[in-house]
C-alpha cells in the first residue's frame, strides 16, 4: 500500500467523522471505544455513551438519552465512581457510572479523539487542539501542555511522568505534577495509536513513517528503529520478549523487543488496525474489513472469524472473552469467546 493510499484511508475516515458531527441525524459512523469494569461494559459510539451488562448485552443506561449533535468514539475511562468520556464537540464529560447522569464537564478548543489517562488523582486528557490537559477529579484545570499538532493517542505513564505522542511526529515526556517538559524526541512520523510502555521502562511506538521505534523512557534515547514497507496503523502488544502488531498491507508481525528483528510474519491479506489482544493461548488481530484472526505466539493461524462491518481497533479482552467494537455494521458491539464463538450482540435501542 503506497503513501497516497494510506493518506486516502485517513482522509476518508476523518471525512466520515466530520460529516457525522455536522449532521442532525448523525447518520455517519465512528469506531466504538470500549472499556470494562466488573460486570459492566462502557461503550462510546456515535451519539451516545452506553453502559451494557456483561452477562447478556442488555443496556443499563445511555448518555445522553436522546441523540444530540455530537459524537463519541474514544473509550471512556472509569475512576473513583466517575466515568470520563470526551466528545467531538470539544466537551469532556464526567458521568455517574451507575446512572449515567453528568457530574461535571470541561471544554477544550478541539475534539476529544483519544481516551484520557488517569494517574495520581489526575486526569491527563489529550485534545485535538494539540494540548494535554491535566485536571483534578472535580474537573478543575491543574496545568496544560501544548504540542504543535493535534493529539490523537492516549498517553501512557509510569509514576511521575506522562508520555504523550503527537501528530507533530514527536513524543513528549512530561512531569505529571507540574506539566514541565522533561524531554522530547522527534520520531520522524505522526503517531495515531498510543505508545506501548513495557514493565522495564521501554516505549515502543509505531509511526505513519512506516517505523517501529524503541525509546528509553529515562532520557528519550532511541534504542533501535525498524523501517517497514507499509504504514503502521497499529499499537504493539507485548508477550514476554515479543512485540505483535500489523501494517496496512495486511501483514502481522512478531518481532524481538531487543532489536526489532523478525521472529515471524504472517499475511492476513487486509489492513491490520488497532492493537492486537494477547490471550493465554494466542494473539488476536483485527483487520479493517471485519476479520478477527487468532495466531499462536509463533505465528501459526489458529482460527478466524468474519464480523459484518469495519474494525478500526483491536478486540478488548474480558475474562475468557473478547469484546469487538464495530463500525459501519448492524451492531456496534459483539462479545465472542477467545475461540471466536458468538456470545451476544448489542443492538442499541431506537
mmCIF file of C-alpha atoms in Angstrom:
data_model
loop_
_atom_site.group_PDB
_atom_site.id
_atom_site.type_symbol
_atom_site.label_atom_id
_atom_site.label_comp_id
_atom_site.label_asym_id
_atom_site.label_seq_id
_atom_site.Cartn_x
_atom_site.Cartn_y
_atom_site.Cartn_z
ATOM 1 C CA UNK A 1 0.000 0.000 0.000
ATOM 2 C CA UNK A 2 1.588 3.283 -1.094
ATOM 3 C CA UNK A 3 1.681 6.578 0.741
ATOM 4 C CA UNK A 4 -1.148 8.024 -1.338
ATOM 5 C CA UNK A 5 -3.470 5.141 -0.454
ATOM 6 C CA UNK A 6 -2.563 5.376 3.224
ATOM 7 C CA UNK A 7 -3.352 9.090 3.211
ATOM 8 C CA UNK A 8 -6.647 8.391 1.435
ATOM 9 C CA UNK A 9 -7.709 5.934 4.139
ATOM 10 C CA UNK A 10 -7.192 8.504 6.883
ATOM 11 C CA UNK A 11 -8.823 11.247 4.824
ATOM 12 C CA UNK A 12 -11.941 9.136 4.299
ATOM 13 C CA UNK A 13 -12.160 8.236 7.978
ATOM 14 C CA UNK A 14 -11.749 11.854 9.045
ATOM 15 C CA UNK A 15 -14.286 12.980 6.451
ATOM 16 C CA UNK A 16 -16.758 10.489 7.918
ATOM 17 C CA UNK A 17 -16.099 11.868 11.391
ATOM 18 C CA UNK A 18 -16.518 15.477 10.315
ATOM 19 C CA UNK A 19 -19.646 14.883 8.247
ATOM 20 C CA UNK A 20 -21.193 12.884 11.061
ATOM 21 C CA UNK A 21 -20.543 15.569 13.651
ATOM 22 C CA UNK A 22 -22.184 18.168 11.414
ATOM 23 C CA UNK A 23 -25.316 16.218 10.528
ATOM 24 C CA UNK A 24 -28.514 16.483 12.535
ATOM 25 C CA UNK A 25 -29.309 12.798 12.294
ATOM 26 C CA UNK A 26 -25.794 11.531 12.991
ATOM 27 C CA UNK A 27 -26.163 9.041 10.162
ATOM 28 C CA UNK A 28 -22.431 8.563 9.658
ATOM 29 C CA UNK A 29 -20.125 6.352 11.666
ATOM 30 C CA UNK A 30 -17.291 6.304 14.164
ATOM 31 C CA UNK A 31 -15.482 3.365 15.641
ATOM 32 C CA UNK A 32 -16.589 2.363 19.158
ATOM 33 C CA UNK A 33 -14.366 2.961 22.175
ATOM 34 C CA UNK A 34 -14.698 0.238 24.806
ATOM 35 C CA UNK A 35 -13.762 -0.120 28.473
ATOM 36 C CA UNK A 36 -14.732 -2.748 31.039
ATOM 37 C CA UNK A 37 -15.327 -2.758 34.775
ATOM 38 C CA UNK A 38 -16.570 -5.809 36.623
ATOM 39 C CA UNK A 39 -19.878 -6.892 35.112
ATOM 40 C CA UNK A 40 -20.377 -3.672 33.104
ATOM 41 C CA UNK A 41 -19.045 -2.582 29.725
ATOM 42 C CA UNK A 42 -18.871 1.096 28.798
ATOM 43 C CA UNK A 43 -19.009 1.898 25.101
ATOM 44 C CA UNK A 44 -18.655 5.280 23.389
ATOM 45 C CA UNK A 45 -20.208 5.165 19.934
ATOM 46 C CA UNK A 46 -21.840 7.727 17.660
ATOM 47 C CA UNK A 47 -24.195 9.970 19.647
ATOM 48 C CA UNK A 48 -24.066 8.090 22.964
ATOM 49 C CA UNK A 49 -22.066 6.554 25.770
ATOM 50 C CA UNK A 50 -23.616 3.221 26.804
ATOM 51 C CA UNK A 51 -23.438 1.111 29.946
ATOM 52 C CA UNK A 52 -24.042 -2.527 28.998
ATOM 53 C CA UNK A 53 -24.454 -5.672 31.124
ATOM 54 C CA UNK A 54 -21.639 -8.139 30.531
ATOM 55 C CA UNK A 55 -23.894 -11.126 31.130
ATOM 56 C CA UNK A 56 -26.362 -10.628 28.291
ATOM 57 C CA UNK A 57 -25.512 -7.429 26.389
ATOM 58 C CA UNK A 58 -28.572 -5.506 27.598
ATOM 59 C CA UNK A 59 -28.389 -1.746 28.060
ATOM 60 C CA UNK A 60 -28.308 -0.291 31.576
ATOM 61 C CA UNK A 61 -28.286 3.378 30.507
ATOM 62 C CA UNK A 62 -27.104 5.680 27.753
ATOM 63 C CA UNK A 63 -25.922 9.279 27.772
ATOM 64 C CA UNK A 64 -27.431 11.462 26.542
ATOM 65 C CA UNK A 65 -30.824 9.754 26.497
ATOM 66 C CA UNK A 66 -31.719 11.472 23.223
ATOM 67 C CA UNK A 67 -29.202 11.867 20.387
ATOM 68 C CA UNK A 68 -27.633 15.308 20.079
ATOM 69 C CA UNK A 69 -25.314 16.975 17.610
ATOM 70 C CA UNK A 70 -22.173 15.315 18.862
ATOM 71 C CA UNK A 71 -20.260 12.066 18.655
ATOM 72 C CA UNK A 72 -18.161 9.841 20.904
ATOM 73 C CA UNK A 73 -15.600 7.222 19.967
ATOM 74 C CA UNK A 74 -12.692 7.340 22.443
ATOM 75 C CA UNK A 75 -13.008 4.657 25.122
ATOM 76 C CA UNK A 76 -14.415 6.045 28.407
ATOM 77 C CA UNK A 77 -12.207 5.761 31.487
ATOM 78 C CA UNK A 78 -13.503 4.841 34.957
ATOM 79 C CA UNK A 79 -12.004 6.471 38.044
ATOM 80 C CA UNK A 80 -13.368 6.770 41.596
ATOM 81 C CA UNK A 81 -17.067 6.454 40.810
ATOM 82 C CA UNK A 82 -16.985 8.582 37.698
ATOM 83 C CA UNK A 83 -16.749 7.745 34.021
ATOM 84 C CA UNK A 84 -14.728 10.164 31.882
ATOM 85 C CA UNK A 85 -15.746 10.473 28.218
ATOM 86 C CA UNK A 86 -14.839 13.099 25.647
ATOM 87 C CA UNK A 87 -16.937 14.057 22.628
ATOM 88 C CA UNK A 88 -16.262 15.539 19.216
ATOM 89 C CA UNK A 89 -17.917 18.833 20.212
ATOM 90 C CA UNK A 90 -14.946 19.675 22.479
ATOM 91 C CA UNK A 91 -16.539 18.670 25.819
ATOM 92 C CA UNK A 92 -15.079 16.218 28.326
ATOM 93 C CA UNK A 93 -17.851 14.703 30.471
ATOM 94 C CA UNK A 94 -17.757 13.129 33.915
ATOM 95 C CA UNK A 95 -20.673 10.704 34.267
ATOM 96 C CA UNK A 96 -22.049 8.695 37.168
ATOM 97 C CA UNK A 97 -21.192 5.114 36.118
ATOM 98 C CA UNK A 98 -24.287 3.703 37.821
ATOM 99 C CA UNK A 99 -26.924 6.086 36.459
ATOM 100 C CA UNK A 100 -25.298 7.894 33.522
ATOM 101 C CA UNK A 101 -26.076 11.354 34.912
ATOM 102 C CA UNK A 102 -23.486 14.085 34.412
ATOM 103 C CA UNK A 103 -21.267 15.193 37.305
ATOM 104 C CA UNK A 104 -19.283 17.930 35.551
ATOM 105 C CA UNK A 105 -17.914 18.912 32.158
ATOM 106 C CA UNK A 106 -14.782 20.602 30.816
ATOM 107 C CA UNK A 107 -14.500 22.337 27.446
ATOM 108 C CA UNK A 108 -11.350 22.484 25.324
ATOM 109 C CA UNK A 109 -10.688 24.074 21.938
ATOM 110 C CA UNK A 110 -10.753 20.886 19.875
ATOM 111 C CA UNK A 111 -12.417 17.473 19.682
ATOM 112 C CA UNK A 112 -11.640 14.672 22.128
ATOM 113 C CA UNK A 113 -10.347 11.854 19.918
ATOM 114 C CA UNK A 114 -8.236 9.872 22.394
ATOM 115 C CA UNK A 115 -9.006 8.456 25.825
ATOM 116 C CA UNK A 116 -7.548 10.120 28.903
ATOM 117 C CA UNK A 117 -5.055 8.543 31.267
ATOM 118 C CA UNK A 118 -5.869 8.675 34.987
ATOM 119 C CA UNK A 119 -2.980 8.528 37.471
ATOM 120 C CA UNK A 120 -2.065 10.174 40.768
ATOM 121 C CA UNK A 121 -5.642 11.514 41.189
ATOM 122 C CA UNK A 122 -5.237 13.427 37.937
ATOM 123 C CA UNK A 123 -6.972 13.123 34.566
ATOM 124 C CA UNK A 124 -4.499 13.553 31.701
ATOM 125 C CA UNK A 125 -6.695 14.306 28.689
ATOM 126 C CA UNK A 126 -5.205 14.768 25.178
ATOM 127 C CA UNK A 127 -7.172 17.005 22.829
ATOM 128 C CA UNK A 128 -7.352 17.671 19.115
ATOM 129 C CA UNK A 129 -6.282 21.270 19.781
ATOM 130 C CA UNK A 130 -2.769 19.955 20.499
ATOM 131 C CA UNK A 131 -2.942 20.318 24.279
ATOM 132 C CA UNK A 132 -2.665 17.760 27.055
ATOM 133 C CA UNK A 133 -4.949 18.937 29.872
ATOM 134 C CA UNK A 134 -4.293 17.838 33.459
ATOM 135 C CA UNK A 135 -7.486 18.035 35.533
ATOM 136 C CA UNK A 136 -8.233 17.132 39.110
ATOM 137 C CA UNK A 137 -11.064 14.670 39.776
ATOM 138 C CA UNK A 138 -13.558 17.544 40.008
ATOM 139 C CA UNK A 139 -12.730 18.754 36.502
ATOM 140 C CA UNK A 140 -10.577 21.721 37.525
ATOM 141 C CA UNK A 141 -7.564 22.529 35.350
ATOM 142 C CA UNK A 142 -4.210 21.909 37.037
ATOM 143 C CA UNK A 143 -1.971 22.575 34.048
ATOM 144 C CA UNK A 144 -1.853 22.412 30.250
ATOM 145 C CA UNK A 145 0.964 21.284 27.967
ATOM 146 C CA UNK A 146 0.727 22.205 24.290
ATOM 147 C CA UNK A 147 2.349 20.460 21.329
ATOM 148 C CA UNK A 148 2.441 21.863 17.793
ATOM 149 C CA UNK A 149 -0.147 19.479 16.297
ATOM 150 C CA UNK A 150 -3.224 17.512 17.358
ATOM 151 C CA UNK A 151 -3.069 14.775 19.999
ATOM 152 C CA UNK A 152 -4.824 11.650 18.730
ATOM 153 C CA UNK A 153 -3.405 8.995 21.050
ATOM 154 C CA UNK A 154 -3.918 8.144 24.712
ATOM 155 C CA UNK A 155 -0.894 8.982 26.881
ATOM 156 C CA UNK A 156 0.875 6.384 28.999
ATOM 157 C CA UNK A 157 2.565 6.916 32.345
ATOM 158 C CA UNK A 158 4.957 5.332 34.810
ATOM 159 C CA UNK A 159 4.521 7.029 38.182
ATOM 160 C CA UNK A 160 5.773 10.590 37.851
ATOM 161 C CA UNK A 161 5.956 11.014 34.074
ATOM 162 C CA UNK A 162 3.319 11.013 31.344
ATOM 163 C CA UNK A 163 4.381 10.184 27.780
ATOM 164 C CA UNK A 164 2.339 11.790 25.014
ATOM 165 C CA UNK A 165 2.776 11.132 21.284
ATOM 166 C CA UNK A 166 1.594 13.756 18.819
ATOM 167 C CA UNK A 167 0.672 14.227 15.195
ATOM 168 C CA UNK A 168 3.662 16.616 15.086
ATOM 169 C CA UNK A 169 5.886 13.478 14.896
ATOM 170 C CA UNK A 170 7.186 13.997 18.431
ATOM 171 C CA UNK A 171 6.849 12.122 21.701
ATOM 172 C CA UNK A 172 6.956 14.207 24.879
ATOM 173 C CA UNK A 173 7.911 13.197 28.413
ATOM 174 C CA UNK A 174 6.033 15.496 30.806
ATOM 175 C CA UNK A 175 6.213 15.763 34.588
ATOM 176 C CA UNK A 176 2.847 14.650 35.970
ATOM 177 C CA UNK A 177 2.847 17.053 38.912
ATOM 178 C CA UNK A 178 3.681 20.287 37.072
ATOM 179 C CA UNK A 179 3.355 19.772 33.304
ATOM 180 C CA UNK A 180 7.031 20.624 32.830
ATOM 181 C CA UNK A 181 8.742 19.076 29.813
ATOM 182 C CA UNK A 182 11.407 16.507 30.749
ATOM 183 C CA UNK A 183 12.434 15.617 27.209
ATOM 184 C CA UNK A 184 11.066 15.339 23.704
ATOM 185 C CA UNK A 185 12.098 13.231 20.729
ATOM 186 C CA UNK A 186 11.360 13.710 17.041
ATOM 187 C CA UNK A 187 10.229 10.311 15.737
ATOM 188 C CA UNK A 188 10.067 11.321 12.077
ATOM 189 C CA UNK A 189 6.412 10.283 11.696
ATOM 190 C CA UNK A 190 2.996 11.026 13.160
ATOM 191 C CA UNK A 191 1.544 8.642 15.757
ATOM 192 C CA UNK A 192 -2.110 7.534 15.575
ATOM 193 C CA UNK A 193 -2.152 4.904 18.328
ATOM 194 C CA UNK A 194 -0.665 5.073 21.822
ATOM 195 C CA UNK A 195 2.887 4.020 22.548
ATOM 196 C CA UNK A 196 3.249 0.739 24.406
ATOM 197 C CA UNK A 197 5.040 1.018 27.756
ATOM 198 C CA UNK A 198 6.852 -2.091 28.974
ATOM 199 C CA UNK A 199 7.429 -3.078 32.591
ATOM 200 C CA UNK A 200 11.158 -2.422 32.196
ATOM 201 C CA UNK A 201 10.661 1.176 31.066
ATOM 202 C CA UNK A 202 10.765 0.981 27.275
ATOM 203 C CA UNK A 203 8.364 2.742 24.912
ATOM 204 C CA UNK A 204 7.512 1.053 21.623
ATOM 205 C CA UNK A 205 5.969 3.429 19.098
ATOM 206 C CA UNK A 206 4.537 2.716 15.632
ATOM 207 C CA UNK A 207 4.501 5.704 13.262
ATOM 208 C CA UNK A 208 2.957 6.635 9.938
ATOM 209 C CA UNK A 209 6.505 6.944 8.604
ATOM 210 C CA UNK A 210 6.437 3.111 8.498
ATOM 211 C CA UNK A 211 8.719 2.724 11.510
ATOM 212 C CA UNK A 212 8.609 0.879 14.811
ATOM 213 C CA UNK A 213 10.802 2.668 17.339
ATOM 214 C CA UNK A 214 12.062 1.676 20.798
ATOM 215 C CA UNK A 215 12.592 4.653 23.118
ATOM 216 C CA UNK A 216 14.198 4.741 26.568
ATOM 217 C CA UNK A 217 11.806 6.445 28.982
ATOM 218 C CA UNK A 218 14.637 7.873 31.091
ATOM 219 C CA UNK A 219 16.063 10.248 28.514
ATOM 220 C CA UNK A 220 14.305 9.697 25.182
ATOM 221 C CA UNK A 221 17.227 7.858 23.634
ATOM 222 C CA UNK A 222 16.214 5.802 20.610
ATOM 223 C CA UNK A 223 17.493 2.279 21.254
ATOM 224 C CA UNK A 224 16.529 0.943 17.849
ATOM 225 C CA UNK A 225 14.249 1.726 14.940
ATOM 226 C CA UNK A 226 12.940 -0.553 12.215
ATOM 227 C CA UNK A 227 11.685 0.585 8.821
ATOM 228 C CA UNK A 228 8.833 -1.294 7.145
ATOM 229 C CA UNK A 229 7.454 -1.175 3.620
ATOM 230 C CA UNK A 230 3.962 -0.071 4.719
ATOM 231 C CA UNK A 231 2.469 2.298 7.292
ATOM 232 C CA UNK A 232 1.762 1.001 10.784
ATOM 233 C CA UNK A 233 -1.728 1.863 11.980
ATOM 234 C CA UNK A 234 -1.333 -0.353 14.989
ATOM 235 C CA UNK A 235 -0.224 -0.298 18.611
ATOM 236 C CA UNK A 236 2.257 -3.037 19.537
ATOM 237 C CA UNK A 237 1.224 -5.650 22.097
ATOM 238 C CA UNK A 238 3.802 -7.388 24.292
ATOM 239 C CA UNK A 239 4.118 -11.041 25.221
ATOM 240 C CA UNK A 240 7.369 -11.886 27.017
ATOM 241 C CA UNK A 241 10.135 -10.745 24.637
ATOM 242 C CA UNK A 242 7.979 -10.386 21.526
ATOM 243 C CA UNK A 243 6.099 -7.412 20.075
ATOM 244 C CA UNK A 244 2.974 -8.093 17.994
ATOM 245 C CA UNK A 245 1.483 -5.591 15.526
ATOM 246 C CA UNK A 246 0.299 -5.281 11.934
ATOM 247 C CA UNK A 247 0.598 -3.000 8.913
ATOM 248 C CA UNK A 248 -1.712 -1.597 6.259
ATOM 249 C CA UNK A 249 -0.595 -4.156 3.671
ATOM 250 C CA UNK A 250 -2.206 -6.886 5.794
ATOM 251 C CA UNK A 251 0.900 -8.367 7.334
ATOM 252 C CA UNK A 252 1.069 -9.390 11.005
ATOM 253 C CA UNK A 253 4.435 -9.390 12.767
ATOM 254 C CA UNK A 254 6.074 -10.926 15.780
ATOM 255 C CA UNK A 255 9.386 -9.117 16.346
ATOM 256 C CA UNK A 256 12.048 -9.104 19.030
ATOM 257 C CA UNK A 257 11.801 -6.466 21.758
ATOM 258 C CA UNK A 258 15.595 -6.386 21.835
ATOM 259 C CA UNK A 259 16.259 -5.131 18.308
ATOM 260 C CA UNK A 260 13.039 -5.269 16.264
ATOM 261 C CA UNK A 261 14.186 -8.243 14.189
ATOM 262 C CA UNK A 262 11.535 -10.545 12.738
ATOM 263 C CA UNK A 263 10.661 -13.647 14.712
ATOM 264 C CA UNK A 264 7.827 -14.430 12.303
ATOM 265 C CA UNK A 265 5.451 -12.788 9.825
ATOM 266 C CA UNK A 266 2.005 -13.846 8.664
ATOM 267 C CA UNK A 267 -0.108 -12.486 5.794
ATOM 268 C CA UNK A 268 -3.663 -11.552 6.785
ATOM 269 C CA UNK A 269 -4.348 -10.051 3.290
ATOM 270 C CA UNK A 270 -6.204 -6.966 4.652
ATOM 271 C CA UNK A 271 -5.086 -3.826 6.524
ATOM 272 C CA UNK A 272 -4.389 -4.650 10.184
ATOM 273 C CA UNK A 273 -5.686 -1.977 12.542
ATOM 274 C CA UNK A 274 -5.532 -1.223 16.260
ATOM 275 C CA UNK A 275 -3.770 -3.181 18.956
ATOM 276 C CA UNK A 276 -3.826 -6.974 18.850
ATOM 277 C CA UNK A 277 -5.001 -8.706 22.019
ATOM 278 C CA UNK A 278 -2.851 -11.261 23.804
ATOM 279 C CA UNK A 279 -4.804 -14.111 25.405
ATOM 280 C CA UNK A 280 -3.460 -17.110 27.296
ATOM 281 C CA UNK A 281 -3.072 -19.112 24.111
ATOM 282 C CA UNK A 282 -2.987 -16.674 21.200
ATOM 283 C CA UNK A 283 -2.681 -13.164 19.849
ATOM 284 C CA UNK A 284 -5.844 -11.898 18.110
ATOM 285 C CA UNK A 285 -5.625 -9.352 15.289
ATOM 286 C CA UNK A 286 -8.419 -7.255 13.744
ATOM 287 C CA UNK A 287 -8.472 -6.296 10.081
ATOM 288 C CA UNK A 288 -10.212 -3.306 8.556
ATOM 289 C CA UNK A 289 -12.616 -5.448 6.527
ATOM 290 C CA UNK A 290 -14.096 -7.147 9.590
ATOM 291 C CA UNK A 291 -11.957 -10.231 10.172
ATOM 292 C CA UNK A 292 -10.628 -11.449 13.507
ATOM 293 C CA UNK A 293 -7.601 -13.690 13.153
ATOM 294 C CA UNK A 294 -6.040 -15.605 16.048
ATOM 295 C CA UNK A 295 -2.404 -16.612 15.699
ATOM 296 C CA UNK A 296 -0.252 -18.683 18.013
ATOM 297 C CA UNK A 297 2.689 -16.983 19.696
ATOM 298 C CA UNK A 298 4.874 -18.490 16.977
ATOM 299 C CA UNK A 299 2.705 -17.157 14.146
ATOM 300 C CA UNK A 300 0.554 -20.161 13.169
ATOM 301 C CA UNK A 301 -3.048 -19.403 12.236
ATOM 302 C CA UNK A 302 -5.462 -20.877 14.837
ATOM 303 C CA UNK A 303 -8.878 -19.536 13.836
ATOM 304 C CA UNK A 304 -10.562 -16.657 12.056
ATOM 305 C CA UNK A 305 -13.987 -15.071 12.219
ATOM 306 C CA UNK A 306 -15.731 -12.590 9.940
ATOM 307 C CA UNK A 307 -17.671 -9.716 11.533
ATOM 308 C CA UNK A 308 -20.128 -7.648 9.497
ATOM 309 C CA UNK A 309 -18.698 -4.142 9.445
ATOM 310 C CA UNK A 310 -15.320 -2.448 9.736
ATOM 311 C CA UNK A 311 -12.797 -2.964 12.543
ATOM 312 C CA UNK A 312 -10.558 0.011 13.281
ATOM 313 C CA UNK A 313 -9.342 -1.198 16.655
ATOM 314 C CA UNK A 314 -8.337 -4.497 18.183
ATOM 315 C CA UNK A 315 -10.564 -6.555 20.495
ATOM 316 C CA UNK A 316 -10.767 -5.877 24.233
ATOM 317 C CA UNK A 317 -10.323 -8.901 26.484
ATOM 318 C CA UNK A 318 -12.817 -9.603 29.262
ATOM 319 C CA UNK A 319 -12.090 -12.784 31.242
ATOM 320 C CA UNK A 320 -12.060 -15.537 28.602
ATOM 321 C CA UNK A 321 -13.979 -13.472 26.069
ATOM 322 C CA UNK A 322 -13.309 -10.720 23.533
ATOM 323 C CA UNK A 323 -15.279 -7.514 23.003
ATOM 324 C CA UNK A 324 -15.362 -6.337 19.400
ATOM 325 C CA UNK A 325 -16.130 -2.712 18.520
ATOM 326 C CA UNK A 326 -17.648 -2.470 15.040
ATOM 327 C CA UNK A 327 -18.050 0.455 12.640
ATOM 328 C CA UNK A 328 -20.495 0.507 9.720
ATOM 329 C CA UNK A 329 -22.164 -2.724 10.838
ATOM 330 C CA UNK A 330 -25.568 -3.783 12.117
ATOM 331 C CA UNK A 331 -24.253 -3.629 15.682
ATOM 332 C CA UNK A 332 -21.510 -1.542 17.339
ATOM 333 C CA UNK A 333 -20.531 -4.292 19.799
ATOM 334 C CA UNK A 334 -20.197 -8.051 19.830
ATOM 335 C CA UNK A 335 -18.933 -10.427 22.524
ATOM 336 C CA UNK A 336 -17.185 -13.638 21.436
ATOM 337 C CA UNK A 337 -15.127 -16.281 23.186
ATOM 338 C CA UNK A 338 -11.354 -16.419 22.775
ATOM 339 C CA UNK A 339 -12.062 -19.255 20.333
ATOM 340 C CA UNK A 340 -14.210 -16.947 18.184
ATOM 341 C CA UNK A 341 -17.670 -18.264 19.157
ATOM 342 C CA UNK A 342 -20.542 -15.776 19.450
ATOM 343 C CA UNK A 343 -21.859 -14.974 22.941
ATOM 344 C CA UNK A 344 -24.122 -11.975 22.304
ATOM 345 C CA UNK A 345 -24.561 -8.924 20.071
ATOM 346 C CA UNK A 346 -25.551 -5.497 21.352
ATOM 347 C CA UNK A 347 -28.257 -3.723 19.329
ATOM 348 C CA UNK A 348 -28.808 -0.139 20.547
ATOM 349 C CA UNK A 349 -32.443 0.781 21.157
ATOM 350 C CA UNK A 350 -34.022 3.312 18.843
#
